[in-house]
Amino acid sequence: MSEKPTHDSTEVSRRKLLRTAATAAGAAAVLGAGVTTASAKMAQKAVGYQDTPKDDKTCDICSNWRPPNGCATVDGEIAAKGWCRIFVLKR
């Protein structure tokens, strides 16, 4: 005499799938937080920032410039006529 299983095997698989998906979503959130931390701005000293231009290169023509006095990659207040080693001319 054979007995029927008390649980439908598709329900167990569905539960396992949902559990795995929830775990993956949590892992993605944690990894995403790590990326944000890694993309933190650099210290002015680390990039050789100076509040005067170098030749004709100034922060206000750099692709990282964020008016009125900011930078996408360097921390702190930035002078429009400043310069640093990671200067990238706007195109």
Tab-separated table of N, CA and C in Angstrom:
chain	number	residue	atom	x	y	z
A	1	MET	N	0.828	-1.156	0.000
A	1	MET	CA	0.000	0.000	0.000
A	1	MET	C	0.889	1.242	0.000
A	2	SER	N	0.664	2.109	-0.927
A	2	SER	CA	1.494	3.305	-1.015
A	2	SER	C	0.751	4.493	-0.414
A	3	GLU	N	1.524	5.314	0.301
A	3	GLU	CA	0.917	6.492	0.923
A	3	GLU	C	1.225	7.716	0.079
A	4	LYS	N	0.274	8.640	0.060
A	4	LYS	CA	0.480	9.891	-0.664
A	4	LYS	C	1.235	10.860	0.250
A	5	PRO	N	2.122	11.652	-0.318
A	5	PRO	CA	2.831	12.631	0.509
A	5	PRO	C	1.845	13.651	1.069
A	6	THR	N	2.111	14.117	2.277
A	6	THR	CA	1.211	15.084	2.910
A	6	THR	C	1.442	16.495	2.393
A	7	HIS	N	2.580	16.760	1.791
A	7	HIS	CA	2.868	18.093	1.254
A	7	HIS	C	3.041	18.005	-0.249
A	8	ASP	N	2.514	18.991	-0.908
A	8	ASP	CA	2.684	19.069	-2.358
A	8	ASP	C	4.122	19.503	-2.634
A	9	SER	N	4.847	18.768	-3.449
A	9	SER	CA	6.253	19.064	-3.706
A	9	SER	C	6.443	20.413	-4.386
A	10	THR	N	5.450	20.905	-5.126
A	10	THR	CA	5.581	22.214	-5.764
A	10	THR	C	5.538	23.332	-4.734
A	11	GLU	N	4.812	23.143	-3.623
A	11	GLU	CA	4.785	24.156	-2.573
A	11	GLU	C	6.153	24.286	-1.917
A	12	VAL	N	6.791	23.189	-1.668
A	12	VAL	CA	8.116	23.217	-1.068
A	12	VAL	C	9.086	23.921	-2.011
A	13	SER	N	9.036	23.614	-3.274
A	13	SER	CA	9.906	24.262	-4.247
A	13	SER	C	9.610	25.753	-4.330
A	14	ARG	N	8.351	26.107	-4.272
A	14	ARG	CA	7.960	27.509	-4.329
A	14	ARG	C	8.505	28.249	-3.105
A	15	ARG	N	8.393	27.632	-1.948
A	15	ARG	CA	8.928	28.245	-0.724
A	15	ARG	C	10.438	28.435	-0.827
A	16	LYS	N	11.085	27.408	-1.307
A	16	LYS	CA	12.541	27.485	-1.439
A	16	LYS	C	12.927	28.588	-2.421
A	17	LEU	N	12.192	28.693	-3.514
A	17	LEU	CA	12.449	29.736	-4.499
A	17	LEU	C	12.268	31.118	-3.880
A	18	LEU	N	11.179	31.316	-3.148
A	18	LEU	CA	10.929	32.609	-2.514
A	18	LEU	C	11.994	32.934	-1.466
A	19	ARG	N	12.406	31.943	-0.704
A	19	ARG	CA	13.448	32.147	0.300
A	19	ARG	C	14.759	32.541	-0.374
A	20	THR	N	15.081	31.857	-1.456
A	20	THR	CA	16.307	32.159	-2.197
A	20	THR	C	16.247	33.563	-2.790
A	21	ALA	N	15.088	33.930	-3.333
A	21	ALA	CA	14.927	35.268	-3.908
A	21	ALA	C	15.075	36.338	-2.835
A	22	ALA	N	14.507	36.105	-1.661
A	22	ALA	CA	14.622	37.067	-0.565
A	22	ALA	C	16.075	37.206	-0.116
A	23	THR	N	16.783	36.100	-0.050
A	23	THR	CA	18.197	36.127	0.326
A	23	THR	C	19.009	36.891	-0.712
A	24	ALA	N	18.729	36.652	-1.983
A	24	ALA	CA	19.441	37.349	-3.061
A	24	ALA	C	19.160	38.845	-3.012
A	25	ALA	N	17.916	39.223	-2.745
A	25	ALA	CA	17.568	40.645	-2.662
A	25	ALA	C	18.307	41.304	-1.499
A	26	GLY	N	18.387	40.605	-0.379
A	26	GLY	CA	19.126	41.138	0.765
A	26	GLY	C	20.604	41.290	0.464
A	27	ALA	N	21.166	40.306	-0.209
A	27	ALA	CA	22.582	40.372	-0.577
A	27	ALA	C	22.841	41.526	-1.535
A	28	ALA	N	21.939	41.734	-2.474
A	28	ALA	CA	22.088	42.838	-3.427
A	28	ALA	C	22.050	44.177	-2.703
A	29	ALA	N	21.182	44.299	-1.707
A	29	ALA	CA	21.102	45.542	-0.942
A	29	ALA	C	22.393	45.795	-0.175
A	30	VAL	N	22.950	44.758	0.416
A	30	VAL	CA	24.206	44.895	1.156
A	30	VAL	C	25.343	45.250	0.211
A	31	LEU	N	25.417	44.590	-0.924
A	31	LEU	CA	26.470	44.889	-1.897
A	31	LEU	C	26.312	46.291	-2.448
A	32	GLY	N	25.104	46.731	-2.669
A	32	GLY	CA	24.849	48.091	-3.140
A	32	GLY	C	25.338	49.116	-2.140
A	33	ALA	N	25.162	48.839	-0.859
A	33	ALA	CA	25.641	49.746	0.181
A	33	ALA	C	27.159	49.825	0.148
A	34	GLY	N	27.821	48.722	-0.156
A	34	GLY	CA	29.275	48.715	-0.259
A	34	GLY	C	29.764	49.577	-1.398
A	35	VAL	N	29.045	49.599	-2.492
A	35	VAL	CA	29.411	50.425	-3.638
A	35	VAL	C	29.322	51.894	-3.266
A	36	THR	N	28.282	52.267	-2.548
A	36	THR	CA	28.125	53.653	-2.124
A	36	THR	C	29.298	54.072	-1.253
A	37	THR	N	29.696	53.223	-0.341
A	37	THR	CA	30.817	53.529	0.528
A	37	THR	C	32.099	53.663	-0.279
A	38	ALA	N	32.290	52.812	-1.243
A	38	ALA	CA	33.491	52.845	-2.057
A	38	ALA	C	33.561	54.094	-2.920
A	39	SER	N	32.426	54.679	-3.241
A	39	SER	CA	32.414	55.840	-4.105
A	39	SER	C	32.436	57.149	-3.322
A	40	ALA	N	32.863	57.122	-2.074
A	40	ALA	CA	32.954	58.322	-1.260
A	40	ALA	C	33.969	59.284	-1.874
A	41	LYS	N	33.782	60.571	-1.609
A	41	LYS	CA	34.682	61.582	-2.161
A	41	LYS	C	36.069	61.483	-1.536
A	42	MET	N	37.063	61.917	-2.306
A	42	MET	CA	38.453	61.888	-1.851
A	42	MET	C	38.791	63.182	-1.120
A	43	ALA	N	39.749	63.103	-0.232
A	43	ALA	CA	40.214	64.276	0.506
A	43	ALA	C	40.963	65.211	-0.442
A	44	GLN	N	40.858	66.510	-0.187
A	44	GLN	CA	41.546	67.499	-1.018
A	44	GLN	C	43.050	67.250	-1.047
A	45	LYS	N	43.617	66.913	0.090
A	45	LYS	CA	45.062	66.671	0.165
A	45	LYS	C	45.474	65.482	-0.704
A	46	ALA	N	44.627	64.453	-0.751
A	46	ALA	CA	44.948	63.239	-1.513
A	46	ALA	C	45.046	63.496	-3.012
A	47	VAL	N	44.326	64.495	-3.513
A	47	VAL	CA	44.334	64.783	-4.952
A	47	VAL	C	45.161	66.017	-5.290
A	48	GLY	N	45.857	66.559	-4.294
A	48	GLY	CA	46.702	67.724	-4.532
A	48	GLY	C	45.913	68.979	-4.860
A	49	TYR	N	44.734	69.128	-4.255
A	49	TYR	CA	43.888	70.298	-4.533
A	49	TYR	C	44.580	71.581	-4.091
A	50	GLN	N	44.442	72.601	-4.927
A	50	GLN	CA	44.900	73.952	-4.590
A	50	GLN	C	43.819	74.924	-5.032
A	51	ASP	N	43.677	76.038	-4.334
A	51	ASP	CA	42.602	76.978	-4.667
A	51	ASP	C	43.006	77.997	-5.732
A	52	THR	N	44.105	77.713	-6.428
A	52	THR	CA	44.547	78.539	-7.554
A	52	THR	C	44.683	77.647	-8.786
A	53	PRO	N	44.571	78.231	-9.987
A	53	PRO	CA	44.644	77.408	-11.201
A	53	PRO	C	46.050	76.882	-11.473
A	54	LYS	N	46.106	75.871	-12.322
A	54	LYS	CA	47.390	75.386	-12.829
A	54	LYS	C	47.341	75.608	-14.334
A	55	ASP	N	48.166	76.514	-14.796
A	55	ASP	CA	48.142	76.935	-16.199
A	55	ASP	C	46.727	77.415	-16.528
A	56	ASP	N	46.115	76.858	-17.560
A	56	ASP	CA	44.755	77.275	-17.923
A	56	ASP	C	43.704	76.290	-17.413
A	57	LYS	N	44.089	75.401	-16.522
A	57	LYS	CA	43.168	74.391	-15.979
A	57	LYS	C	42.571	74.890	-14.663
A	58	THR	N	41.240	74.965	-14.616
A	58	THR	CA	40.532	75.394	-13.411
A	58	THR	C	39.345	74.475	-13.147
A	59	CYS	N	38.932	74.429	-11.907
A	59	CYS	CA	37.825	73.544	-11.521
A	59	CYS	C	36.542	73.834	-12.300
A	60	ASP	N	36.269	75.101	-12.584
A	60	ASP	CA	34.999	75.429	-13.244
A	60	ASP	C	34.909	74.954	-14.695
A	61	ILE	N	36.004	74.458	-15.268
A	61	ILE	CA	35.930	73.859	-16.608
A	61	ILE	C	36.206	72.350	-16.560
A	62	CYS	N	36.199	71.806	-15.341
A	62	CYS	CA	36.409	70.366	-15.135
A	62	CYS	C	35.062	69.647	-15.173
A	63	SER	N	35.044	68.431	-15.691
A	63	SER	CA	33.793	67.671	-15.774
A	63	SER	C	33.265	67.269	-14.399
A	64	ASN	N	34.085	67.333	-13.368
A	64	ASN	CA	33.646	66.998	-12.011
A	64	ASN	C	33.095	68.195	-11.234
A	65	TRP	N	33.165	69.379	-11.798
A	65	TRP	CA	32.735	70.616	-11.130
A	65	TRP	C	31.231	70.611	-10.872
A	66	ARG	N	30.838	70.991	-9.663
A	66	ARG	CA	29.439	71.111	-9.271
A	66	ARG	C	29.231	72.497	-8.663
A	67	PRO	N	28.714	73.455	-9.472
A	67	PRO	CA	28.513	74.819	-8.975
A	67	PRO	C	27.601	74.844	-7.748
A	68	PRO	N	27.735	75.792	-6.864
A	68	PRO	CA	28.636	76.939	-6.969
A	68	PRO	C	30.043	76.676	-6.433
A	69	ASN	N	30.235	75.670	-5.579
A	69	ASN	CA	31.567	75.449	-5.008
A	69	ASN	C	31.792	73.990	-4.617
A	70	GLY	N	31.418	73.073	-5.506
A	70	GLY	CA	31.545	71.655	-5.182
A	70	GLY	C	32.205	70.846	-6.283
A	71	CYS	N	32.475	69.603	-5.956
A	71	CYS	CA	33.094	68.670	-6.889
A	71	CYS	C	32.466	67.298	-6.694
A	72	ALA	N	32.298	66.570	-7.770
A	72	ALA	CA	31.714	65.231	-7.703
A	72	ALA	C	32.663	64.225	-7.060
A	73	THR	N	33.959	64.495	-7.075
A	73	THR	CA	34.922	63.506	-6.584
A	73	THR	C	35.794	63.967	-5.422
A	74	VAL	N	35.836	65.267	-5.155
A	74	VAL	CA	36.684	65.793	-4.081
A	74	VAL	C	35.800	66.369	-2.976
A	75	ASP	N	36.125	66.048	-1.744
A	75	ASP	CA	35.348	66.476	-0.586
A	75	ASP	C	35.631	67.931	-0.228
A	76	GLY	N	34.638	68.577	0.341
A	76	GLY	CA	34.809	69.928	0.857
A	76	GLY	C	34.446	71.007	-0.140
A	77	GLU	N	34.658	72.247	0.304
A	77	GLU	CA	34.369	73.409	-0.534
A	77	GLU	C	35.491	73.581	-1.556
A	78	ILE	N	35.101	73.794	-2.812
A	78	ILE	CA	36.055	73.871	-3.919
A	78	ILE	C	35.945	75.236	-4.592
A	79	ALA	N	37.085	75.874	-4.830
A	79	ALA	CA	37.108	77.169	-5.515
A	79	ALA	C	36.951	76.960	-7.016
A	80	ALA	N	36.146	77.802	-7.648
A	80	ALA	CA	35.926	77.704	-9.098
A	80	ALA	C	37.240	77.814	-9.868
A	81	LYS	N	38.161	78.596	-9.366
A	81	LYS	CA	39.452	78.779	-10.038
A	81	LYS	C	40.547	77.927	-9.407
A	82	GLY	N	40.152	76.861	-8.718
A	82	GLY	CA	41.110	75.930	-8.132
A	82	GLY	C	41.535	74.879	-9.149
A	83	TRP	N	42.310	73.912	-8.689
A	83	TRP	CA	42.797	72.830	-9.551
A	83	TRP	C	43.206	71.650	-8.675
A	84	CYS	N	43.150	70.427	-9.244
A	84	CYS	CA	43.697	69.238	-8.579
A	84	CYS	C	44.187	68.257	-9.639
A	85	ARG	N	44.876	67.206	-9.188
A	85	ARG	CA	45.474	66.231	-10.109
A	85	ARG	C	44.459	65.418	-10.896
A	86	ILE	N	43.207	65.355	-10.468
A	86	ILE	CA	42.222	64.557	-11.207
A	86	ILE	C	41.367	65.427	-12.132
A	87	PHE	N	41.884	66.591	-12.503
A	87	PHE	CA	41.205	67.491	-13.437
A	87	PHE	C	40.903	66.762	-14.752
A	88	VAL	N	39.658	66.914	-15.219
A	88	VAL	CA	39.238	66.343	-16.506
A	88	VAL	C	38.460	67.426	-17.249
A	89	LEU	N	38.994	67.888	-18.364
A	89	LEU	CA	38.358	68.953	-19.135
A	89	LEU	C	36.972	68.533	-19.614
A	90	LYS	N	35.984	69.438	-19.432
A	90	LYS	CA	34.625	69.167	-19.933
A	90	LYS	C	34.675	69.056	-21.437
A	91	ARG	N	33.870	68.163	-21.986
A	91	ARG	CA	33.794	68.026	-23.449
A	91	ARG	C	32.498	68.576	-23.945
